[in-house]
Amino acid sequence: MLEYLRNVSEKPLAKVLIALLAFSFIGWGVAEWILGGAARDTTLVTVGGEKISMQQYSNEKSRTLANMTREEQRATYADSAKTNALSAQVLATIITQQMVQNRANDLGFVVSDHRVAREIREMSEFQQNGQFSSFLFNTVLNQSGLTEEQFASILRGQIMRSMTLGALSAPMSVPQFAINAAYNARYATRDIEYATVKVSDFKVANPSDDELKTFYAQNPHTVPETRAVSYVLVPADMGKPDEYDAKYAIALKVEDDIIAGENMEATAKKHDAKYISIKPFAKFAKIDDKIITDDVMPKVFDMAQGEDSELMETKDGFVIIHIDAVNPEHNAEFETVKKGLIADWKHDRQTKDAYIRANELLVDLNNGKKLSGAKSVSVSRTSGAPMAVLSGAFNNALKTNTIIPTDDAFYVLSVKSEKMPKADTKKTDELRKEMQESALRGLRDDYNEFLKRKYPTKINKKVYDRFFEK
């Protein structure tokens, strides 16, 4: 047979058939790799059309960790909150860098190889006895796991970003009149009088049931909507392609069985998956569960009772969620909250009595009478009286009489006069620097918002969910 094939293989028709046969075998091996590429897409985020891979993120995270002390590294690894914060910081950094890089490209900035080489030669890390050391250069690169081309590319990007953002580091000029106005507003003092009417000074008897019911009708206690859910989890190490594919196939079978009407718990047992049932919880409650996270919560509360979610990917595997019960929002029964209402009713009545007394004092003050129990003080914006009084003293015009309400008291306030501050060169210089920094920060924020609009960011949710804690 083999001899026959060898003999006919030189004929034109045989060559065509062999080529088709070879392509079909190649296709069997390659098609899954080609067509399944989406499942193994390593693009973590797209910024203005430019892709940032998971490998780029990992490299940036490694560099960030390398710049930490051993104690900082240990503290980060030991605390999941710090680990998540580091991940978010690194992701934000590479997104910002890519936005600026995109802007540099659009502006046509170019960094020559000569400029990159000069920057490398002048770096202090690569200097020995005042001269560039190839040995130090190669040692540092080997320790960081970078090739010369990769290091040059990183440096080129840094230079281009500095060219793009260079103008945002120049000092901002603030007009002198603005500094003077801010100085006077900050350091001026005001002479005031104020009297304190404490809510707790007014004594009231316990309410009757009828008074409590009337009060409750006006101030009902709302019980928020709660939901009981269950889910099937097909555990998987989502970072391993082979395991991902195998578990995904199982998850599809689980989904098919559930769609066919099979019991969720029985289906989980059948496919060696995990079945979890969670007691009723409110929308903004903290659930001690790795699947029902803050990101998943909105989806749970958008579904109807008895509904199943689509097959979802999480960092722990594949999940289908079922809504077991929905308990709608409702007002609590009076008898269940009666005891707690007494304190609320008494505080409400005391507050009303205190407000009446404060109004009596204000009326007398407006009629030219002396403010009973008043304190006469000179106040700045930060000291001299309770904070609510300070706010009222500078937010009201001179010669104003008013009532300042707080949770536990009413203040009857009279703003008498204002004193402008004396000139102080040191304070003026400090204020000028502060206002310059504030103006520059505002400019940077505006430019950052421009970059966000110009180069929108899109997270690859499948890759993100696979690698990031929630």
CSV table of C-alpha atoms in Angstrom, one decimal:
chain,number,residue,atom,x,y,z
A,1,MET,CA,0.0,0.0,0.0
A,2,LEU,CA,2.8,2.4,0.9
A,3,GLU,CA,4.6,1.5,-2.3
A,4,TYR,CA,1.5,2.2,-4.3
A,5,LEU,CA,1.1,5.6,-2.7
A,6,ARG,CA,4.7,6.4,-3.4
A,7,ASN,CA,4.3,5.5,-7.0
A,8,VAL,CA,1.2,7.7,-7.6
A,9,SER,CA,2.3,10.5,-5.4
A,10,GLU,CA,4.0,12.2,-8.4
A,11,LYS,CA,0.8,12.5,-10.4
A,12,PRO,CA,-0.9,16.0,-10.3
A,13,LEU,CA,-4.2,14.8,-9.0
A,14,ALA,CA,-2.5,12.9,-6.2
A,15,LYS,CA,-0.6,16.0,-5.2
A,16,VAL,CA,-3.8,17.9,-4.8
A,17,LEU,CA,-5.4,15.2,-2.7
A,18,ILE,CA,-2.4,14.8,-0.5
A,19,ALA,CA,-2.3,18.6,0.0
A,20,LEU,CA,-6.0,18.6,1.0
A,21,LEU,CA,-5.4,15.7,3.4
A,22,ALA,CA,-2.4,17.3,5.0
A,23,PHE,CA,-4.3,20.6,5.5
A,24,SER,CA,-7.2,18.7,7.2
A,25,PHE,CA,-4.8,17.0,9.6
A,26,ILE,CA,-3.1,20.4,10.3
A,27,GLY,CA,-6.5,21.9,10.8
A,28,TRP,CA,-7.4,19.4,13.4
A,29,GLY,CA,-4.4,20.3,15.4
A,30,VAL,CA,-4.4,24.1,14.7
A,31,ALA,CA,-8.1,25.0,14.5
A,32,GLU,CA,-8.7,24.8,18.2
A,33,TRP,CA,-5.6,26.8,18.8
A,34,ILE,CA,-6.7,29.4,16.3
A,35,LEU,CA,-10.4,29.5,17.0
A,36,GLY,CA,-10.0,29.0,20.7
A,37,GLY,CA,-7.7,32.0,20.9
A,38,ALA,CA,-10.5,34.1,22.3
A,39,ALA,CA,-10.7,31.9,25.3
A,40,ARG,CA,-7.0,32.4,25.8
A,41,ASP,CA,-6.9,36.1,25.0
A,42,THR,CA,-4.4,37.7,27.4
A,43,THR,CA,-5.5,41.3,26.8
A,44,LEU,CA,-6.3,42.7,30.2
A,45,VAL,CA,-7.3,46.2,29.1
A,46,THR,CA,-7.6,48.2,26.0
A,47,VAL,CA,-6.8,51.9,26.1
A,48,GLY,CA,-7.8,54.0,23.1
A,49,GLY,CA,-7.4,50.9,20.9
A,50,GLU,CA,-4.0,49.9,22.3
A,51,LYS,CA,-3.9,46.6,24.1
A,52,ILE,CA,-2.2,45.9,27.4
A,53,SER,CA,-1.6,42.3,28.1
A,54,MET,CA,-1.7,40.4,31.3
A,55,GLN,CA,2.1,39.9,30.9
A,56,GLN,CA,2.6,43.7,30.8
A,57,TYR,CA,0.6,44.0,34.0
A,58,SER,CA,2.6,41.2,35.7
A,59,ASN,CA,5.9,42.9,34.7
A,60,GLU,CA,4.8,46.2,36.1
A,61,LYS,CA,3.6,44.6,39.3
A,62,SER,CA,6.9,42.7,39.6
A,63,ARG,CA,8.8,46.0,39.2
A,64,THR,CA,6.6,47.7,41.9
A,65,LEU,CA,7.2,44.8,44.3
A,66,ALA,CA,10.9,44.9,43.6
A,67,ASN,CA,11.0,48.6,44.7
A,68,MET,CA,9.5,47.7,48.1
A,69,THR,CA,11.4,46.6,51.2
A,70,ARG,CA,11.1,43.0,52.4
A,71,GLU,CA,8.9,44.2,55.2
A,72,GLU,CA,6.5,45.9,52.8
A,73,GLN,CA,6.4,42.9,50.6
A,74,ARG,CA,5.6,40.6,53.5
A,75,ALA,CA,2.9,42.9,54.7
A,76,THR,CA,1.4,43.1,51.2
A,77,TYR,CA,1.3,39.3,50.7
A,78,ALA,CA,-0.1,38.7,54.2
A,79,ASP,CA,-3.0,41.2,53.8
A,80,SER,CA,-5.5,40.5,51.0
A,81,ALA,CA,-6.8,44.1,51.2
A,82,LYS,CA,-3.2,45.4,50.6
A,83,THR,CA,-2.8,42.9,47.8
A,84,ASN,CA,-6.0,44.1,46.1
A,85,ALA,CA,-4.9,47.7,46.7
A,86,LEU,CA,-1.5,47.0,45.0
A,87,SER,CA,-3.2,45.3,42.1
A,88,ALA,CA,-5.6,48.3,41.6
A,89,GLN,CA,-2.6,50.7,41.9
A,90,VAL,CA,-0.6,48.8,39.3
A,91,LEU,CA,-3.5,48.6,36.9
A,92,ALA,CA,-4.2,52.3,37.3
A,93,THR,CA,-0.5,53.1,36.6
A,94,ILE,CA,-0.3,51.1,33.4
A,95,ILE,CA,-3.6,52.6,32.1
A,96,THR,CA,-2.4,56.1,32.8
A,97,GLN,CA,1.0,55.4,31.2
A,98,GLN,CA,-0.8,54.0,28.1
A,99,MET,CA,-3.1,57.1,27.8
A,100,VAL,CA,-0.1,59.4,28.0
A,101,GLN,CA,1.8,57.2,25.5
A,102,ASN,CA,-1.2,57.4,23.1
A,103,ARG,CA,-1.2,61.2,23.4
A,104,ALA,CA,2.6,61.3,22.7
A,105,ASN,CA,2.1,59.2,19.6
A,106,ASP,CA,-0.8,61.5,18.4
A,107,LEU,CA,1.4,64.6,18.9
A,108,GLY,CA,4.1,63.0,16.8
A,109,PHE,CA,6.8,62.9,19.5
A,110,VAL,CA,9.8,60.8,18.7
A,111,VAL,CA,12.7,59.7,20.9
A,112,SER,CA,15.8,58.8,19.0
A,113,ASP,CA,18.1,55.8,19.8
A,114,HIS,CA,20.9,58.3,20.4
A,115,ARG,CA,18.7,60.0,23.1
A,116,VAL,CA,17.9,56.7,24.8
A,117,ALA,CA,21.6,55.7,24.7
A,118,ARG,CA,22.6,59.0,26.2
A,119,GLU,CA,20.1,58.7,29.0
A,120,ILE,CA,21.3,55.1,29.8
A,121,ARG,CA,24.9,56.2,29.9
A,122,GLU,CA,24.1,59.1,32.3
A,123,MET,CA,22.1,57.0,34.8
A,124,SER,CA,23.7,56.9,38.2
A,125,GLU,CA,22.8,53.2,38.6
A,126,PHE,CA,25.2,52.3,35.8
A,127,GLN,CA,28.1,54.6,36.8
A,128,GLN,CA,31.4,53.4,38.3
A,129,ASN,CA,34.2,55.8,39.1
A,130,GLY,CA,32.3,58.5,37.1
A,131,GLN,CA,32.1,56.3,34.0
A,132,PHE,CA,29.4,54.2,32.4
A,133,SER,CA,29.9,50.5,33.3
A,134,SER,CA,28.7,47.8,30.9
A,135,PHE,CA,29.1,45.3,33.7
A,136,LEU,CA,26.7,47.2,36.0
A,137,PHE,CA,24.3,47.7,33.2
A,138,ASN,CA,24.2,44.0,32.3
A,139,THR,CA,24.0,43.0,36.0
A,140,VAL,CA,21.0,45.2,36.7
A,141,LEU,CA,19.2,44.0,33.5
A,142,ASN,CA,19.8,40.4,34.4
A,143,GLN,CA,18.5,40.9,37.9
A,144,SER,CA,15.4,42.6,36.6
A,145,GLY,CA,14.8,40.0,33.9
A,146,LEU,CA,14.8,42.5,31.1
A,147,THR,CA,16.6,42.5,27.7
A,148,GLU,CA,18.4,45.6,26.4
A,149,GLU,CA,15.6,46.1,23.9
A,150,GLN,CA,12.9,45.8,26.6
A,151,PHE,CA,14.8,48.3,28.9
A,152,ALA,CA,15.3,50.7,26.0
A,153,SER,CA,11.6,50.5,25.1
A,154,ILE,CA,10.6,51.2,28.7
A,155,LEU,CA,13.0,54.2,28.9
A,156,ARG,CA,11.8,55.5,25.6
A,157,GLY,CA,8.2,55.4,26.8
A,158,GLN,CA,9.2,57.3,30.0
A,159,ILE,CA,10.9,60.0,28.0
A,160,MET,CA,7.9,60.4,25.7
A,161,ARG,CA,5.5,60.6,28.6
A,162,SER,CA,7.7,63.2,30.3
A,163,MET,CA,7.7,65.2,27.1
A,164,THR,CA,3.9,65.0,27.0
A,165,LEU,CA,3.4,65.9,30.7
A,166,GLY,CA,6.3,68.4,31.0
A,167,ALA,CA,4.1,71.5,30.8
A,168,LEU,CA,2.1,70.2,33.8
A,169,SER,CA,5.1,70.4,36.1
A,170,ALA,CA,5.7,74.1,35.4
A,171,PRO,CA,4.8,76.5,38.3
A,172,MET,CA,1.4,78.1,38.0
A,173,SER,CA,1.0,81.9,38.3
A,174,VAL,CA,-1.7,83.0,40.8
A,175,PRO,CA,-2.8,86.7,40.6
A,176,GLN,CA,-1.9,88.8,43.7
A,177,PHE,CA,-5.5,89.9,44.2
A,178,ALA,CA,-6.6,86.3,44.5
A,179,ILE,CA,-3.9,85.7,47.1
A,180,ASN,CA,-5.0,88.8,49.0
A,181,ALA,CA,-8.7,87.7,48.9
A,182,ALA,CA,-7.8,84.2,50.1
A,183,TYR,CA,-5.6,85.5,52.8
A,184,ASN,CA,-8.3,87.9,54.2
A,185,ALA,CA,-10.9,85.2,54.0
A,186,ARG,CA,-8.7,82.6,55.8
A,187,TYR,CA,-7.3,84.8,58.6
A,188,ALA,CA,-10.0,87.3,59.3
A,189,THR,CA,-11.8,87.1,62.6
A,190,ARG,CA,-15.4,88.0,63.6
A,191,ASP,CA,-16.9,89.1,66.8
A,192,ILE,CA,-20.1,87.2,67.6
A,193,GLU,CA,-22.6,86.4,70.3
A,194,TYR,CA,-24.3,83.1,70.6
A,195,ALA,CA,-26.6,81.3,73.1
A,196,THR,CA,-26.9,77.5,73.3
A,197,VAL,CA,-30.3,75.7,73.7
A,198,LYS,CA,-29.6,72.0,74.4
A,199,VAL,CA,-32.2,69.5,73.4
A,200,SER,CA,-31.4,67.3,76.4
A,201,ASP,CA,-32.4,70.2,78.8
A,202,PHE,CA,-36.1,69.7,78.0
A,203,LYS,CA,-37.8,66.9,80.0
A,204,VAL,CA,-40.8,65.0,78.6
A,205,ALA,CA,-42.9,62.1,79.9
A,206,ASN,CA,-43.2,58.8,78.2
A,207,PRO,CA,-45.7,58.7,75.3
A,208,SER,CA,-49.0,56.9,75.2
A,209,ASP,CA,-49.7,54.1,72.6
A,210,ASP,CA,-51.8,56.5,70.5
A,211,GLU,CA,-49.0,59.1,70.5
A,212,LEU,CA,-46.5,56.4,69.4
A,213,LYS,CA,-48.8,55.1,66.7
A,214,THR,CA,-49.2,58.6,65.3
A,215,PHE,CA,-45.5,59.2,65.4
A,216,TYR,CA,-44.8,55.8,63.7
A,217,ALA,CA,-47.3,56.7,60.9
A,218,GLN,CA,-45.2,59.8,60.2
A,219,ASN,CA,-41.9,58.0,60.7
A,220,PRO,CA,-42.2,54.4,59.6
A,221,HIS,CA,-39.4,51.9,59.8
A,222,THR,CA,-38.7,50.3,56.5
A,223,VAL,CA,-37.5,46.7,56.2
A,224,PRO,CA,-35.4,46.5,53.0
A,225,GLU,CA,-35.9,43.8,50.4
A,226,THR,CA,-34.0,40.6,51.0
A,227,ARG,CA,-33.2,37.7,48.7
A,228,ALA,CA,-32.3,34.1,49.3
A,229,VAL,CA,-30.1,32.6,46.7
A,230,SER,CA,-28.3,29.4,45.8
A,231,TYR,CA,-25.6,28.6,43.2
A,232,VAL,CA,-23.6,25.8,41.6
A,233,LEU,CA,-19.9,26.3,41.4
A,234,VAL,CA,-17.6,24.3,39.1
A,235,PRO,CA,-14.2,25.0,40.7
A,236,ALA,CA,-11.3,25.6,38.4
A,237,ASP,CA,-7.9,27.2,38.3
A,238,MET,CA,-8.8,29.7,35.6
A,239,GLY,CA,-5.2,30.5,34.9
A,240,LYS,CA,-4.4,27.0,33.5
A,241,PRO,CA,-5.7,26.7,30.0
A,242,ASP,CA,-6.1,22.9,30.1
A,243,GLU,CA,-8.1,22.9,33.3
A,244,TYR,CA,-10.1,25.9,32.1
A,245,ASP,CA,-11.2,24.0,29.0
A,246,ALA,CA,-12.0,20.8,31.0
A,247,LYS,CA,-14.0,22.6,33.7
A,248,TYR,CA,-15.8,24.7,31.1
A,249,ALA,CA,-17.1,21.6,29.4
A,250,ILE,CA,-18.4,20.3,32.7
A,251,ALA,CA,-20.0,23.7,33.4
A,252,LEU,CA,-21.9,23.6,30.1
A,253,LYS,CA,-23.3,20.2,31.1
A,254,VAL,CA,-24.4,21.6,34.4
A,255,GLU,CA,-26.1,24.5,32.6
A,256,ASP,CA,-27.8,22.1,30.1
A,257,ASP,CA,-29.2,20.0,33.0
A,258,ILE,CA,-30.5,23.1,34.9
A,259,ILE,CA,-32.1,24.5,31.7
A,260,ALA,CA,-33.8,21.1,31.3
A,261,GLY,CA,-35.4,21.5,34.7
A,262,GLU,CA,-33.2,19.4,36.9
A,263,ASN,CA,-32.8,20.3,40.6
A,264,MET,CA,-29.8,22.5,41.1
A,265,GLU,CA,-28.5,20.6,44.2
A,266,ALA,CA,-28.9,17.2,42.5
A,267,THR,CA,-27.2,18.6,39.3
A,268,ALA,CA,-24.2,19.8,41.3
A,269,LYS,CA,-23.8,16.4,43.0
A,270,LYS,CA,-24.1,14.6,39.6
A,271,HIS,CA,-21.2,16.6,38.1
A,272,ASP,CA,-19.1,16.7,41.3
A,273,ALA,CA,-19.6,20.5,41.6
A,274,LYS,CA,-20.3,22.6,44.7
A,275,TYR,CA,-23.9,23.6,45.7
A,276,ILE,CA,-24.2,26.6,48.1
A,277,SER,CA,-27.4,27.9,49.6
A,278,ILE,CA,-27.4,31.4,51.3
A,279,LYS,CA,-30.0,32.7,53.7
A,280,PRO,CA,-31.9,36.0,52.9
A,281,PHE,CA,-29.8,39.1,52.7
A,282,ALA,CA,-30.3,42.8,51.8
A,283,LYS,CA,-28.8,44.5,48.8
A,284,PHE,CA,-26.1,46.4,50.6
A,285,ALA,CA,-25.3,43.7,53.2
A,286,LYS,CA,-21.8,42.2,53.5
A,287,ILE,CA,-22.0,38.6,52.6
A,288,ASP,CA,-19.2,36.2,53.7
A,289,ASP,CA,-19.1,34.4,50.4
A,290,LYS,CA,-16.5,34.4,47.7
A,291,ILE,CA,-19.1,34.3,44.8
A,292,ILE,CA,-21.8,36.8,46.0
A,293,THR,CA,-19.5,39.8,45.9
A,294,ASP,CA,-20.2,43.5,45.5
A,295,ASP,CA,-19.8,43.1,41.8
A,296,VAL,CA,-22.3,40.3,41.6
A,297,MET,CA,-24.9,41.8,44.0
A,298,PRO,CA,-26.5,44.1,41.4
A,299,LYS,CA,-27.1,41.1,39.1
A,300,VAL,CA,-28.7,39.1,41.9
A,301,PHE,CA,-31.1,42.0,42.6
A,302,ASP,CA,-32.0,42.4,39.0
A,303,MET,CA,-33.2,38.8,38.6
A,304,ALA,CA,-36.7,37.6,39.3
A,305,GLN,CA,-37.7,34.9,41.9
A,306,GLY,CA,-37.0,31.4,40.4
A,307,GLU,CA,-34.7,32.8,37.7
A,308,ASP,CA,-31.3,31.3,36.9
A,309,SER,CA,-28.3,33.4,35.8
A,310,GLU,CA,-26.3,32.7,32.7
A,311,LEU,CA,-23.1,30.7,33.1
A,312,MET,CA,-20.6,33.2,34.7
A,313,GLU,CA,-16.8,33.1,35.0
A,314,THR,CA,-15.2,34.0,38.3
A,315,LYS,CA,-11.6,33.7,39.5
A,316,ASP,CA,-12.7,30.5,41.4
A,317,GLY,CA,-14.5,28.8,38.5
A,318,PHE,CA,-17.8,28.7,36.7
A,319,VAL,CA,-21.1,29.7,38.4
A,320,ILE,CA,-24.8,29.6,37.9
A,321,ILE,CA,-26.9,31.5,40.4
A,322,HIS,CA,-30.6,30.8,41.3
A,323,ILE,CA,-33.0,33.2,43.0
A,324,ASP,CA,-34.8,31.0,45.6
A,325,ALA,CA,-37.0,33.7,47.2
A,326,VAL,CA,-37.6,37.5,47.1
A,327,ASN,CA,-38.9,39.2,50.2
A,328,PRO,CA,-40.1,42.7,49.1
A,329,GLU,CA,-39.4,45.9,51.0
A,330,HIS,CA,-42.1,46.6,53.6
A,331,ASN,CA,-42.9,48.7,56.7
A,332,ALA,CA,-42.2,46.9,60.0
A,333,GLU,CA,-45.2,46.0,62.2
A,334,PHE,CA,-45.7,48.6,64.9
A,335,GLU,CA,-45.5,46.0,67.8
A,336,THR,CA,-42.0,44.9,66.6
A,337,VAL,CA,-40.5,48.4,66.8
A,338,LYS,CA,-42.6,49.8,69.6
A,339,LYS,CA,-39.9,49.7,72.3
A,340,GLY,CA,-37.4,51.4,70.1
A,341,LEU,CA,-39.8,54.1,69.1
A,342,ILE,CA,-40.1,55.6,72.7
A,343,ALA,CA,-36.6,57.1,72.6
A,344,ASP,CA,-37.1,58.5,69.1
A,345,TRP,CA,-40.5,60.0,70.1
A,346,LYS,CA,-39.0,61.7,73.2
A,347,HIS,CA,-36.0,63.1,71.3
A,348,ASP,CA,-38.4,64.4,68.6
A,349,ARG,CA,-40.6,66.1,71.3
A,350,GLN,CA,-37.5,67.5,73.1
A,351,THR,CA,-36.2,68.9,69.7
A,352,LYS,CA,-39.5,70.6,69.1
A,353,ASP,CA,-39.5,72.2,72.5
A,354,ALA,CA,-35.8,73.3,72.1
A,355,TYR,CA,-36.6,74.9,68.7
A,356,ILE,CA,-39.5,76.8,70.2
A,357,ARG,CA,-37.3,78.2,72.9
A,358,ALA,CA,-34.6,79.1,70.4
A,359,ASN,CA,-37.2,81.0,68.3
A,360,GLU,CA,-38.3,82.9,71.4
A,361,LEU,CA,-34.7,84.0,72.0
A,362,LEU,CA,-34.3,85.1,68.4
A,363,VAL,CA,-37.5,87.1,68.4
A,364,ASP,CA,-36.3,88.9,71.6
A,365,LEU,CA,-32.9,89.6,69.9
A,366,ASN,CA,-34.5,91.0,66.8
A,367,ASN,CA,-36.7,93.2,68.9
A,368,GLY,CA,-33.6,94.8,70.5
A,369,LYS,CA,-33.5,92.8,73.7
A,370,LYS,CA,-30.3,91.3,75.1
A,371,LEU,CA,-29.6,87.7,74.1
A,372,SER,CA,-30.2,85.6,77.2
A,373,GLY,CA,-27.3,83.3,78.2
A,374,ALA,CA,-25.2,84.6,75.4
A,375,LYS,CA,-21.4,84.3,75.0
A,376,SER,CA,-19.5,87.1,73.4
A,377,VAL,CA,-16.4,85.8,71.6
A,378,SER,CA,-14.0,86.6,68.7
A,379,VAL,CA,-13.7,83.6,66.4
A,380,SER,CA,-11.6,82.5,63.4
A,381,ARG,CA,-12.7,80.0,60.9
A,382,THR,CA,-11.2,77.2,62.9
A,383,SER,CA,-11.5,78.1,66.6
A,384,GLY,CA,-13.4,80.0,69.3
A,385,ALA,CA,-16.8,78.3,69.2
A,386,PRO,CA,-18.4,75.0,68.2
A,387,MET,CA,-17.8,74.2,64.5
A,388,ALA,CA,-21.5,74.7,63.6
A,389,VAL,CA,-21.3,78.2,65.1
A,390,LEU,CA,-18.1,79.0,63.3
A,391,SER,CA,-19.6,77.9,60.0
A,392,GLY,CA,-22.7,80.1,60.6
A,393,ALA,CA,-20.5,83.0,61.8
A,394,PHE,CA,-18.6,83.2,58.4
A,395,ASN,CA,-21.4,82.1,56.1
A,396,ASN,CA,-23.8,84.8,57.2
A,397,ALA,CA,-23.5,88.5,56.6
A,398,LEU,CA,-22.5,91.0,59.3
A,399,LYS,CA,-25.3,92.2,61.5
A,400,THR,CA,-27.2,88.9,60.9
A,401,ASN,CA,-29.2,87.2,63.6
A,402,THR,CA,-30.1,83.5,63.0
A,403,ILE,CA,-30.6,80.0,64.4
A,404,ILE,CA,-28.0,77.3,63.7
A,405,PRO,CA,-29.6,73.8,64.2
A,406,THR,CA,-27.6,70.7,65.1
A,407,ASP,CA,-28.6,67.2,66.2
A,408,ASP,CA,-28.3,67.9,69.9
A,409,ALA,CA,-28.7,71.7,70.2
A,410,PHE,CA,-29.9,75.0,68.6
A,411,TYR,CA,-27.5,78.0,68.6
A,412,VAL,CA,-29.0,81.5,68.4
A,413,LEU,CA,-26.2,83.5,66.7
A,414,SER,CA,-25.6,87.2,66.2
A,415,VAL,CA,-22.7,88.3,63.9
A,416,LYS,CA,-21.5,91.6,65.2
A,417,SER,CA,-18.4,92.7,63.3
A,418,GLU,CA,-15.3,91.6,61.4
A,419,LYS,CA,-11.5,92.3,61.8
A,420,MET,CA,-9.2,92.1,58.8
A,421,PRO,CA,-5.9,90.2,59.5
A,422,LYS,CA,-2.5,91.9,59.7
A,423,ALA,CA,0.0,91.4,56.8
A,424,ASP,CA,2.3,88.4,57.3
A,425,THR,CA,4.9,87.7,54.6
A,426,LYS,CA,5.5,84.1,55.7
A,427,LYS,CA,1.8,83.2,55.7
A,428,THR,CA,1.3,85.0,52.4
A,429,ASP,CA,4.2,83.0,50.8
A,430,GLU,CA,2.8,79.7,52.2
A,431,LEU,CA,-0.6,80.6,50.8
A,432,ARG,CA,0.8,81.5,47.4
A,433,LYS,CA,2.5,78.1,47.2
A,434,GLU,CA,-0.6,76.3,48.3
A,435,MET,CA,-2.7,78.1,45.7
A,436,GLN,CA,-0.1,77.4,43.0
A,437,GLU,CA,-0.2,73.7,43.8
A,438,SER,CA,-4.0,73.7,43.9
A,439,ALA,CA,-4.2,75.3,40.5
A,440,LEU,CA,-1.6,72.9,39.1
A,441,ARG,CA,-3.5,70.0,40.6
A,442,GLY,CA,-6.7,71.2,39.0
A,443,LEU,CA,-5.0,71.5,35.6
A,444,ARG,CA,-3.6,68.0,35.9
A,445,ASP,CA,-7.1,66.7,36.8
A,446,ASP,CA,-8.6,68.4,33.8
A,447,TYR,CA,-5.9,67.0,31.5
A,448,ASN,CA,-6.4,63.5,33.0
A,449,GLU,CA,-10.2,63.8,32.3
A,450,PHE,CA,-9.3,64.8,28.7
A,451,LEU,CA,-7.1,61.7,28.3
A,452,LYS,CA,-9.9,59.5,29.6
A,453,ARG,CA,-12.3,60.9,27.1
A,454,LYS,CA,-9.8,60.8,24.2
A,455,TYR,CA,-8.6,57.3,25.0
A,456,PRO,CA,-11.4,55.3,26.6
A,457,THR,CA,-10.5,52.3,28.7
A,458,LYS,CA,-12.2,48.9,28.3
A,459,ILE,CA,-11.5,46.1,30.7
A,460,ASN,CA,-11.5,42.5,29.4
A,461,LYS,CA,-13.8,41.2,32.1
A,462,LYS,CA,-13.1,37.5,31.4
A,463,VAL,CA,-9.3,38.0,31.9
A,464,TYR,CA,-9.9,40.4,34.8
A,465,ASP,CA,-12.2,38.0,36.7
A,466,ARG,CA,-9.8,35.2,36.1
A,467,PHE,CA,-6.8,36.8,37.7
A,468,PHE,CA,-8.1,39.4,40.2
A,469,GLU,CA,-9.5,39.1,43.7
A,470,LYS,CA,-13.0,40.5,44.2
